[in-house]
Each structure stands twice: as C-alpha cells, then as structure tokens.
C-alpha cells in the first residue's frame, strides 16, 4: 500500500506514475506533528467539493449557499451574545 521514496540531491521526491494518474500532479504539503502528508489538489476544487457533498449541496447555487451560511452564522452569533 505504501511506497518508499528518497529525495534526490535537490530535495525532490518522484511520485510513481500510477499514483499521479490516480491523484493528479498537484499536491499540498501538510506538516503534521510526526511527519508530513501530501494532499492531492484537484484540477477543479469547487467541483470536487460539490461532488463530495449532499444532493442539496450539489443542487444549490453559490448565492444560496452564501445565504444559508450567513443565516447559520447569524443564529450562532445570537446564541453567544445573549
């Protein structure tokens, strides 16, 4: 499941072609307490997020999502102000 790689003299790591075909060519390097993690960056991040969400998310427009987020934020703020 895992692949072991070493950096070259310039600090680069080669990602095997089968993994690049599966996950793409762009990655975010995330620093963890005990190491690092490569997180693939999709070609269209908004579309990927939409696909991973519920039917409601997939069908909603950006304006509808903003309005729902604002309503939820306002409601949460009201709870903490009282």
Coordinates of N, CA, C and O in Angstrom, one line a residue:
X1 N 0.8 -1.2 0.0 CA 0.0 0.0 0.0 C 0.9 1.3 0.0 O 0.6 2.2 -0.7
X2 N 1.9 1.3 0.7 CA 2.8 2.4 0.7 C 4.0 2.2 -0.2 O 4.3 1.1 -0.6
X3 N 4.6 3.3 -0.6 CA 5.8 3.3 -1.5 C 6.8 4.1 -0.8 O 6.6 5.2 -0.2
X4 N 8.0 3.6 -0.7 CA 9.2 4.3 -0.1 C 9.9 5.0 -1.2 O 10.3 4.5 -2.2
X5 N 10.2 6.3 -0.9 CA 11.0 7.1 -1.8 C 12.0 7.9 -1.0 O 11.8 8.2 0.1
X6 N 13.1 8.3 -1.7 CA 14.1 9.2 -1.1 C 14.2 10.4 -1.9 O 13.9 10.4 -3.1
X7 N 14.6 11.5 -1.3 CA 14.8 12.7 -2.0 C 16.1 12.7 -2.8 O 17.0 11.9 -2.5
X8 N 16.1 13.4 -3.9 CA 17.4 13.5 -4.7 C 18.2 14.6 -4.1 O 17.9 15.2 -3.1
X9 N 19.3 14.9 -4.7 CA 20.3 16.0 -4.2 C 19.6 17.3 -4.1 O 20.1 18.1 -3.3
X10 N 18.6 17.6 -4.9 CA 17.9 18.9 -4.8 C 16.6 18.8 -3.9 O 15.9 19.8 -3.9
X11 N 16.4 17.7 -3.2 CA 15.3 17.6 -2.3 C 14.0 17.2 -2.9 O 13.0 17.3 -2.3
X12 N 14.0 16.7 -4.1 CA 12.8 16.3 -4.8 C 12.5 14.9 -4.6 O 13.4 14.1 -4.4
X13 N 11.2 14.6 -4.6 CA 10.7 13.2 -4.5 C 9.9 12.9 -5.8 O 9.1 13.7 -6.2
X14 N 10.2 11.7 -6.3 CA 9.4 11.3 -7.5 C 8.2 10.5 -7.1 O 8.3 9.5 -6.3
X15 N 7.0 10.9 -7.6 CA 5.8 10.2 -7.3 C 5.6 9.2 -8.4 O 5.5 9.6 -9.6
X16 N 5.4 7.9 -8.2 CA 5.2 6.9 -9.2 C 4.0 7.3 -10.1 O 3.0 7.9 -9.7
X17 N 4.1 7.0 -11.4 CA 3.1 7.4 -12.4 C 1.7 6.8 -12.1 O 0.7 7.5 -12.3
X18 N 1.6 5.6 -11.5 CA 0.3 5.1 -11.2 C -0.4 6.0 -10.2 O -1.6 6.2 -10.2
X19 N 0.3 6.5 -9.2 CA -0.2 7.4 -8.2 C -0.6 8.8 -8.8 O -1.6 9.4 -8.5
X20 N 0.3 9.3 -9.7 CA 0.0 10.6 -10.3 C -1.3 10.4 -11.2 O -2.1 11.4 -11.3
X21 N -1.4 9.3 -11.9 CA -2.6 9.1 -12.7 C -3.9 9.1 -11.8 O -4.9 9.6 -12.2
X22 N -3.7 8.5 -10.7 CA -4.9 8.4 -9.7 C -5.2 9.7 -9.0 O -6.4 10.0 -8.9
X23 N -4.2 10.4 -8.6 CA -4.4 11.6 -7.7 C -4.0 12.9 -8.4 O -4.3 13.9 -7.8
X24 N -3.4 12.9 -9.5 CA -3.1 14.2 -10.2 C -1.6 14.6 -10.0 O -0.8 13.9 -9.4
X25 N -1.3 15.8 -10.5 CA 0.1 16.3 -10.4 C 0.3 17.4 -9.4 O 1.5 17.8 -9.3
X26 N -0.7 17.9 -8.8 CA -0.5 19.0 -7.8 C -0.9 18.5 -6.4 O -1.9 17.8 -6.2
X27 N 0.0 18.8 -5.4 CA -0.2 18.4 -4.0 C 0.1 19.5 -3.1 O 0.9 20.4 -3.3
X28 N -0.6 19.5 -2.0 CA -0.3 20.4 -0.9 C 0.5 19.6 0.1 O 0.1 18.5 0.5
X29 N 1.6 20.2 0.6 CA 2.4 19.5 1.6 C 1.9 20.0 3.0 O 1.9 21.2 3.3
X30 N 1.4 19.1 3.8 CA 0.8 19.4 5.1 C 1.8 18.9 6.2 O 2.1 17.7 6.2
X31 N 2.2 19.8 7.0 CA 3.1 19.5 8.1 C 2.3 19.0 9.3 O 1.4 19.7 9.8
X32 N 2.6 17.8 9.8 CA 2.0 17.2 11.0 C 3.0 17.2 12.1 O 4.2 17.4 11.9
X33 N 2.6 16.9 13.3 CA 3.5 16.8 14.4 C 4.5 15.7 14.2 O 5.7 15.9 14.6
X34 N 4.2 14.6 13.6 CA 5.1 13.5 13.4 C 5.5 13.2 12.0 O 6.0 12.2 11.7
X35 N 5.3 14.2 11.1 CA 5.7 14.0 9.7 C 5.0 15.0 8.8 O 4.6 16.0 9.2
X36 N 4.9 14.6 7.5 CA 4.3 15.4 6.5 C 3.3 14.5 5.8 O 3.4 13.2 5.8
X37 N 2.4 15.1 5.1 CA 1.4 14.4 4.3 C 1.2 15.2 3.0 O 1.1 16.4 3.0
X38 N 1.1 14.4 1.9 CA 0.8 15.0 0.6 C -0.7 14.9 0.3 O -1.2 13.8 0.4
X39 N -1.3 16.0 0.1 CA -2.8 16.0 -0.1 C -3.0 16.5 -1.6 O -2.6 17.6 -2.0
X40 N -3.6 15.6 -2.4 CA -3.8 16.0 -3.8 C -4.7 17.2 -3.9 O -5.7 17.4 -3.2
X41 N -4.4 18.1 -4.9 CA -5.2 19.3 -5.2 C -5.9 19.0 -6.5 O -5.3 18.8 -7.5
X42 N -7.2 18.9 -6.4 CA -8.0 18.6 -7.7 C -7.9 19.7 -8.7 O -7.6 20.8 -8.3
X43 N -8.0 19.3 -10.0 CA -8.0 20.4 -11.0 C -9.1 21.4 -10.8 O -8.8 22.6 -11.1
X44 N -10.2 21.0 -10.4 CA -11.3 21.9 -10.1 C -11.8 21.7 -8.7 O -12.7 20.9 -8.4
X45 N -11.2 22.4 -7.7 CA -11.5 22.1 -6.3 C -13.0 22.3 -5.9 O -13.6 21.6 -5.2
X46 N -13.6 23.3 -6.5 CA -15.0 23.6 -6.2 C -15.9 22.4 -6.7 O -16.8 22.0 -6.0
X47 N -15.7 22.0 -7.9 CA -16.5 20.8 -8.4 C -16.2 19.6 -7.6 O -17.2 18.8 -7.3
X48 N -15.0 19.3 -7.2 CA -14.7 18.2 -6.3 C -15.4 18.3 -5.0 O -16.0 17.3 -4.5
X49 N -15.5 19.5 -4.4 CA -16.2 19.7 -3.1 C -17.7 19.4 -3.3 O -18.3 18.8 -2.6
X50 N -18.2 20.0 -4.4 CA -19.6 19.8 -4.7 C -20.0 18.3 -4.9 O -21.0 17.9 -4.4
X51 N -19.1 17.6 -5.6 CA -19.4 16.2 -5.8 C -19.3 15.4 -4.5 O -20.0 14.4 -4.4
X52 N -18.5 15.8 -3.6 CA -18.4 15.0 -2.3 C -19.5 15.4 -1.3 O -19.7 14.7 -0.3
X53 N -20.3 16.4 -1.6 CA -21.4 16.8 -0.7 C -22.7 16.1 -1.0 O -22.8 15.2 -1.8
X54 N -23.7 16.6 -0.3 CA -25.0 16.0 -0.4 C -25.7 16.5 -1.7 O -25.2 17.4 -2.3
X55 N -26.9 15.9 -2.0 CA -27.6 16.3 -3.1 C -28.0 17.8 -3.0 O -28.0 18.6 -4.0
X56 N -28.3 18.2 -1.8 CA -28.7 19.6 -1.5 C -27.5 20.6 -1.9 O -27.7 21.6 -2.5
X57 N -26.3 20.2 -1.5 CA -25.1 21.0 -1.8 C -24.9 21.0 -3.4 O -24.6 22.0 -3.9
X58 N -25.0 19.9 -4.0 CA -24.8 19.8 -5.4 C -25.8 20.7 -6.2 O -25.4 21.2 -7.3
X59 N -27.0 20.8 -5.7 CA -28.0 21.5 -6.5 C -28.1 23.0 -6.1 O -28.7 23.8 -6.9
X60 N -27.5 23.4 -5.0 CA -27.6 24.8 -4.6 C -26.7 25.7 -5.4 O -25.6 25.3 -5.8
X61 N -27.1 26.9 -5.6 CA -26.2 27.9 -6.2 C -25.3 28.5 -5.2 O -25.5 28.4 -4.0
X62 N -24.2 29.2 -5.6 CA -23.3 29.8 -4.7 C -24.0 30.9 -3.9 O -23.8 31.0 -2.7
X63 N -25.0 31.6 -4.5 CA -25.7 32.6 -3.7 C -26.6 31.9 -2.6 O -26.7 32.5 -1.5
X64 N -27.2 30.8 -2.9 CA -28.0 30.1 -1.9 C -27.1 29.6 -0.8 O -27.5 29.6 0.4
X65 N -25.9 29.1 -1.1 CA -25.0 28.6 -0.1 C -24.5 29.7 0.8 O -24.4 29.6 2.0
X66 N -24.2 30.9 0.2 CA -23.8 32.0 1.0 C -24.9 32.5 1.9 O -24.7 32.8 3.1
X67 N -26.2 32.5 1.4 CA -27.3 33.0 2.3 C -27.5 32.0 3.4 O -27.7 32.4 4.6
X68 N -27.4 30.7 3.2 CA -27.6 29.7 4.2 C -26.4 29.8 5.3 O -26.7 29.7 6.5
X69 N -25.2 30.1 4.8 CA -24.1 30.2 5.7 C -24.3 31.5 6.6 O -24.0 31.4 7.8
X70 N -24.8 32.5 6.0 CA -25.0 33.8 6.7 C -26.1 33.6 7.8 O -25.9 34.0 8.9
X71 N -27.1 32.9 7.4 CA -28.2 32.6 8.4 C -27.7 31.8 9.6 O -28.0 32.1 10.7
X72 N -26.9 30.8 9.2 CA -26.4 29.9 10.3 C -25.4 30.7 11.2 O -25.5 30.6 12.4
X73 N -24.6 31.5 10.6 CA -23.6 32.3 11.3 C -24.4 33.3 12.2 O -24.0 33.5 13.4
X74 N -25.4 34.0 11.7 CA -26.2 34.9 12.5 C -26.8 34.2 13.7 O -26.8 34.7 14.8
X75 N -27.4 33.0 13.4 CA -28.1 32.3 14.5 C -27.1 31.9 15.6 O -27.3 32.0 16.8
X76 N -25.9 31.5 15.2 CA -24.8 31.1 16.2 C -24.4 32.3 17.0 O -24.1 32.2 18.2
X77 N -24.2 33.4 16.3 CA -23.8 34.7 17.0 C -24.8 35.1 18.0 O -24.5 35.5 19.1
X78 N -26.1 35.0 17.6 CA -27.2 35.3 18.6 C -27.2 34.5 19.8 O -27.4 35.0 20.9
X79 N -26.8 33.2 19.7 CA -26.8 32.3 20.8 C -25.7 32.7 21.8 O -25.8 32.6 23.0
X80 N -24.6 33.2 21.3 CA -23.4 33.6 22.1 C -23.5 35.0 22.7 O -22.8 35.3 23.6
X81 N -24.3 35.8 22.1 CA -24.5 37.2 22.5 C -25.4 37.3 23.8 O -25.1 38.1 24.6
X82 N -26.3 36.5 23.9 CA -27.3 36.5 25.0 C -26.7 36.3 26.3 O -25.9 35.8 26.8

